[in-house]
PDB file of C-alpha atoms in Angstrom:
ATOM      1  CA  MET A   1       2.864   6.258  -0.164  1.00 95.00           C
ATOM      2  CA  THR A   2       6.321   7.334   0.914  1.00 97.00           C
ATOM      3  CA  VAL A   3       9.339   5.049   0.629  1.00 98.00           C
ATOM      4  CA  ARG A   4      12.808   6.249   1.613  1.00 98.00           C
ATOM      5  CA  VAL A   5      16.062   4.315   1.658  1.00 98.00           C
ATOM      6  CA  GLN A   6      18.728   6.421   3.323  1.00 98.00           C
ATOM      7  CA  SER A   7      21.990   6.303   5.195  1.00 98.00           C
ATOM      8  CA  ASP A   8      21.176   9.167   7.559  1.00 98.00           C
ATOM      9  CA  PRO A   9      19.346   8.651  10.844  1.00 98.00           C
ATOM     10  CA  PHE A  10      15.705   9.737  10.958  1.00 98.00           C
ATOM     11  CA  ASP A  11      13.840  11.641  13.646  1.00 98.00           C
ATOM     12  CA  LEU A  12      11.048   9.303  14.711  1.00 97.00           C
ATOM     13  CA  GLY A  13       9.068  12.055  16.436  1.00 96.00           C
ATOM     14  CA  ALA A  14       9.230  14.359  13.426  1.00 97.00           C
ATOM     15  CA  GLU A  15       8.331  11.544  11.035  1.00 98.00           C
ATOM     16  CA  LEU A  16       5.284  10.579  13.083  1.00 96.00           C
ATOM     17  CA  ALA A  17       4.218  14.195  13.586  1.00 96.00           C
ATOM     18  CA  GLY A  18       4.270  14.766   9.833  1.00 95.00           C
ATOM     19  CA  PHE A  19       2.824  11.422   8.830  1.00 95.00           C
ATOM     20  CA  ALA A  20      -0.766  11.817   7.623  1.00 89.00           C
ATOM     21  CA  SER A  21      -0.883  15.251   9.258  1.00 92.00           C
ATOM     22  CA  GLY A  22      -4.083  17.167   8.660  1.00 93.00           C
ATOM     23  CA  ARG A  23      -6.046  14.156   7.411  1.00 93.00           C
ATOM     24  CA  THR A  24      -9.544  13.816   8.836  1.00 95.00           C
ATOM     25  CA  ASP A  25     -10.359  10.505   7.139  1.00 96.00           C
ATOM     26  CA  ILE A  26      -7.973   8.551   9.365  1.00 97.00           C
ATOM     27  CA  GLY A  27      -9.159   6.792  12.498  1.00 97.00           C
ATOM     28  CA  ALA A  28      -5.982   4.824  13.251  1.00 97.00           C
ATOM     29  CA  GLN A  29      -2.278   5.274  12.819  1.00 97.00           C
ATOM     30  CA  VAL A  30       0.210   2.483  13.602  1.00 98.00           C
ATOM     31  CA  SER A  31       3.993   2.680  13.625  1.00 98.00           C
ATOM     32  CA  PHE A  32       6.869   0.305  14.162  1.00 98.00           C
ATOM     33  CA  THR A  33      10.532   1.151  14.576  1.00 98.00           C
ATOM     34  CA  GLY A  34      13.210  -1.506  14.173  1.00 97.00           C
ATOM     35  CA  LEU A  35      16.498  -1.212  16.061  1.00 97.00           C
ATOM     36  CA  VAL A  36      19.863  -2.878  15.556  1.00 97.00           C
ATOM     37  CA  ARG A  37      19.927  -5.614  18.195  1.00 95.00           C
ATOM     38  CA  ASP A  38      23.059  -6.973  19.828  1.00 94.00           C
ATOM     39  CA  ASP A  39      22.613 -10.622  20.724  1.00 86.00           C
ATOM     40  CA  GLY A  40      26.165 -10.669  22.057  1.00 87.00           C
ATOM     41  CA  GLY A  41      29.343  -9.193  20.666  1.00 93.00           C
ATOM     42  CA  LEU A  42      27.973  -7.199  17.712  1.00 97.00           C
ATOM     43  CA  ARG A  43      30.236  -4.272  16.873  1.00 97.00           C
ATOM     44  CA  HIS A  44      28.173  -3.047  13.960  1.00 98.00           C
ATOM     45  CA  MET A  45      26.028  -4.124  11.044  1.00 97.00           C
ATOM     46  CA  GLU A  46      26.764  -3.252   7.430  1.00 98.00           C
ATOM     47  CA  ILE A  47      23.697  -2.972   5.196  1.00 98.00           C
ATOM     48  CA  GLU A  48      24.042  -2.832   1.426  1.00 98.00           C
ATOM     49  CA  HIS A  49      21.475  -2.362  -1.341  1.00 97.00           C
ATOM     50  CA  TYR A  50      21.138  -1.476  -5.033  1.00 96.00           C
ATOM     51  CA  PRO A  51      19.721   2.056  -5.358  1.00 95.00           C
ATOM     52  CA  GLY A  52      16.628   2.166  -7.509  1.00 95.00           C
ATOM     53  CA  MET A  53      16.005  -1.566  -7.300  1.00 97.00           C
ATOM     54  CA  THR A  54      15.474  -1.482  -3.540  1.00 97.00           C
ATOM     55  CA  GLU A  55      13.019   1.426  -3.602  1.00 98.00           C
ATOM     56  CA  LYS A  56      11.068  -0.208  -6.436  1.00 98.00           C
ATOM     57  CA  ALA A  57      10.836  -3.516  -4.557  1.00 98.00           C
ATOM     58  CA  ILE A  58       9.676  -1.811  -1.360  1.00 98.00           C
ATOM     59  CA  ALA A  59       7.120   0.256  -3.291  1.00 98.00           C
ATOM     60  CA  GLY A  60       5.746  -3.004  -4.710  1.00 98.00           C
ATOM     61  CA  ILE A  61       5.353  -4.430  -1.208  1.00 98.00           C
ATOM     62  CA  VAL A  62       3.608  -1.243  -0.052  1.00 98.00           C
ATOM     63  CA  GLU A  63       1.311  -1.391  -3.081  1.00 98.00           C
ATOM     64  CA  GLN A  64       0.314  -4.943  -2.118  1.00 97.00           C
ATOM     65  CA  ALA A  65      -0.598  -3.729   1.379  1.00 98.00           C
ATOM     66  CA  THR A  66      -2.508  -0.732   0.026  1.00 97.00           C
ATOM     67  CA  THR A  67      -4.501  -2.992  -2.296  1.00 95.00           C
ATOM     68  CA  ARG A  68      -5.248  -5.495   0.451  1.00 97.00           C
ATOM     69  CA  TRP A  69      -6.220  -2.976   3.160  1.00 97.00           C
ATOM     70  CA  ASP A  70      -7.899   0.393   2.717  1.00 95.00           C
ATOM     71  CA  LEU A  71      -4.857   2.431   3.707  1.00 97.00           C
ATOM     72  CA  LYS A  72      -4.993   6.203   3.613  1.00 97.00           C
ATOM     73  CA  ALA A  73      -1.223   6.689   4.008  1.00 97.00           C
ATOM     74  CA  THR A  74       1.956   4.635   4.329  1.00 98.00           C
ATOM     75  CA  LEU A  75       5.543   5.417   5.196  1.00 98.00           C
ATOM     76  CA  VAL A  76       8.546   3.109   5.003  1.00 98.00           C
ATOM     77  CA  ILE A  77      12.046   4.266   5.889  1.00 98.00           C
ATOM     78  CA  HIS A  78      14.958   1.829   5.766  1.00 98.00           C
ATOM     79  CA  ARG A  79      18.552   2.751   6.437  1.00 98.00           C
ATOM     80  CA  PHE A  80      21.729   1.390   4.887  1.00 98.00           C
ATOM     81  CA  GLY A  81      25.403   1.751   5.688  1.00 98.00           C
ATOM     82  CA  THR A  82      27.149   0.993   8.954  1.00 98.00           C
ATOM     83  CA  LEU A  83      24.818   0.881  11.968  1.00 98.00           C
ATOM     84  CA  THR A  84      25.685   0.172  15.587  1.00 98.00           C
ATOM     85  CA  PRO A  85      23.589  -1.605  18.233  1.00 98.00           C
ATOM     86  CA  GLY A  86      20.676   0.504  19.423  1.00 97.00           C
ATOM     87  CA  GLU A  87      20.429   2.597  16.245  1.00 98.00           C
ATOM     88  CA  GLN A  88      17.180   2.816  14.318  1.00 98.00           C
ATOM     89  CA  ILE A  89      17.329   0.654  11.210  1.00 97.00           C
ATOM     90  CA  MET A  90      13.807   1.121   9.829  1.00 98.00           C
ATOM     91  CA  MET A  91      10.286   2.317  10.432  1.00 98.00           C
ATOM     92  CA  VAL A  92       6.873   1.506   9.055  1.00 98.00           C
ATOM     93  CA  ALA A  93       3.784   3.638   9.531  1.00 98.00           C
ATOM     94  CA  THR A  94       0.275   2.944   8.272  1.00 98.00           C
ATOM     95  CA  ALA A  95      -2.899   4.979   8.490  1.00 98.00           C
ATOM     96  CA  ALA A  96      -6.411   3.724   7.864  1.00 98.00           C
ATOM     97  CA  GLY A  97      -9.999   4.437   8.718  1.00 97.00           C
ATOM     98  CA  HIS A  98      -9.974   1.712  11.348  1.00 97.00           C
ATOM     99  CA  ARG A  99      -7.331   0.189  13.619  1.00 97.00           C
ATOM    100  CA  ALA A 100      -7.554  -3.421  12.383  1.00 98.00           C
ATOM    101  CA  ALA A 101      -6.502  -2.430   8.868  1.00 98.00           C
ATOM    102  CA  ALA A 102      -3.683  -0.209  10.158  1.00 98.00           C
ATOM    103  CA  PHE A 103      -2.308  -2.929  12.477  1.00 98.00           C
ATOM    104  CA  GLU A 104      -2.613  -5.776   9.963  1.00 98.00           C
ATOM    105  CA  ALA A 105      -1.059  -3.769   7.136  1.00 98.00           C
ATOM    106  CA  ALA A 106       1.847  -2.696   9.356  1.00 98.00           C
ATOM    107  CA  GLU A 107       2.530  -6.321  10.332  1.00 97.00           C
ATOM    108  CA  PHE A 108       2.295  -7.421   6.698  1.00 98.00           C
ATOM    109  CA  LEU A 109       4.775  -4.717   5.674  1.00 98.00           C
ATOM    110  CA  MET A 110       7.211  -5.614   8.449  1.00 97.00           C
ATOM    111  CA  ASP A 111       7.086  -9.316   7.589  1.00 96.00           C
ATOM    112  CA  TYR A 112       7.591  -8.721   3.866  1.00 95.00           C
ATOM    113  CA  LEU A 113      10.292  -6.088   4.337  1.00 95.00           C
ATOM    114  CA  LYS A 114      12.224  -8.483   6.571  1.00 92.00           C
ATOM    115  CA  SER A 115      12.158 -11.272   3.984  1.00 92.00           C
ATOM    116  CA  ARG A 116      11.680  -9.697   0.566  1.00 94.00           C
ATOM    117  CA  ALA A 117      13.273  -6.242   0.535  1.00 95.00           C
ATOM    118  CA  PRO A 118      16.630  -6.526  -1.281  1.00 96.00           C
ATOM    119  CA  PHE A 119      19.099  -5.645   1.452  1.00 97.00           C
ATOM    120  CA  TRP A 120      22.283  -7.518   2.281  1.00 97.00           C
ATOM    121  CA  LYS A 121      23.326  -7.426   5.921  1.00 97.00           C
ATOM    122  CA  ARG A 122      26.681  -8.321   7.375  1.00 97.00           C
ATOM    123  CA  GLU A 123      27.247  -8.533  11.114  1.00 97.00           C
ATOM    124  CA  VAL A 124      30.697  -7.568  12.345  1.00 97.00           C
ATOM    125  CA  THR A 125      31.582  -9.004  15.750  1.00 96.00           C
ATOM    126  CA  GLN A 126      34.731  -9.193  17.834  1.00 92.00           C
ATOM    127  CA  THR A 127      35.560 -12.521  16.193  1.00 93.00           C
ATOM    128  CA  GLY A 128      34.895 -11.644  12.543  1.00 95.00           C
ATOM    129  CA  ALA A 129      32.145 -10.869  10.064  1.00 96.00           C
ATOM    130  CA  ASP A 130      29.327 -12.947   8.564  1.00 95.00           C
ATOM    131  CA  TRP A 131      26.517 -12.258   6.143  1.00 96.00           C
ATOM    132  CA  VAL A 132      23.084 -12.615   7.749  1.00 93.00           C
ATOM    133  CA  ALA A 133      21.277 -15.648   6.327  1.00 90.00           C
ATOM    134  CA  ALA A 134      17.532 -15.926   5.801  1.00 84.00           C
ATOM    135  CA  LYS A 135      15.746 -17.429   8.792  1.00 88.00           C
ATOM    136  CA  ASP A 136      13.054 -20.092   8.658  1.00 89.00           C
ATOM    137  CA  ALA A 137      11.010 -18.119  11.202  1.00 90.00           C
ATOM    138  CA  ASP A 138      10.898 -15.123   8.843  1.00 87.00           C
ATOM    139  CA  GLU A 139       9.677 -17.290   5.987  1.00 88.00           C
ATOM    140  CA  ASP A 140       7.112 -18.902   8.304  1.00 88.00           C
ATOM    141  CA  ALA A 141       5.778 -15.432   9.172  1.00 87.00           C
ATOM    142  CA  LEU A 142       4.955 -14.850   5.489  1.00 87.00           C
ATOM    143  CA  ARG A 143       2.717 -17.906   5.313  1.00 89.00           C
ATOM    144  CA  ARG A 144       0.002 -16.259   7.382  1.00 89.00           C
ATOM    145  CA  TRP A 145      -0.522 -13.659   4.668  1.00 93.00           C
TER     146      TRP A 145
END
């Protein structure tokens, strides 16, 4: 299990090339990369977190996924700081013996990271700034797990 919370951009290709490299017990590898989306007028997003607490919370979520699915490797990277539209904000990668476990675990991680990882996000637009509120759709996504 690898969990990183960082301000610097990450190289998706390098991360995927190194993820679970050399393992012969893996039959499936799944990855997801989240990008900062501009729904109209977003200048940038400011993401805050509490170091130590955030990594521990994310590790707990990853541990839940590892217990639930037979994962051979996991990687979660989440950025903080000021990010502009189009920038990578996070990635999740899972590796398992079979594709169903890798896909399901990746979706579980994405859903729980979206709703339960302790990040505070503020969107800065041309008209001002607002903290991003929890969405009912994100909470609904958790119910399937």
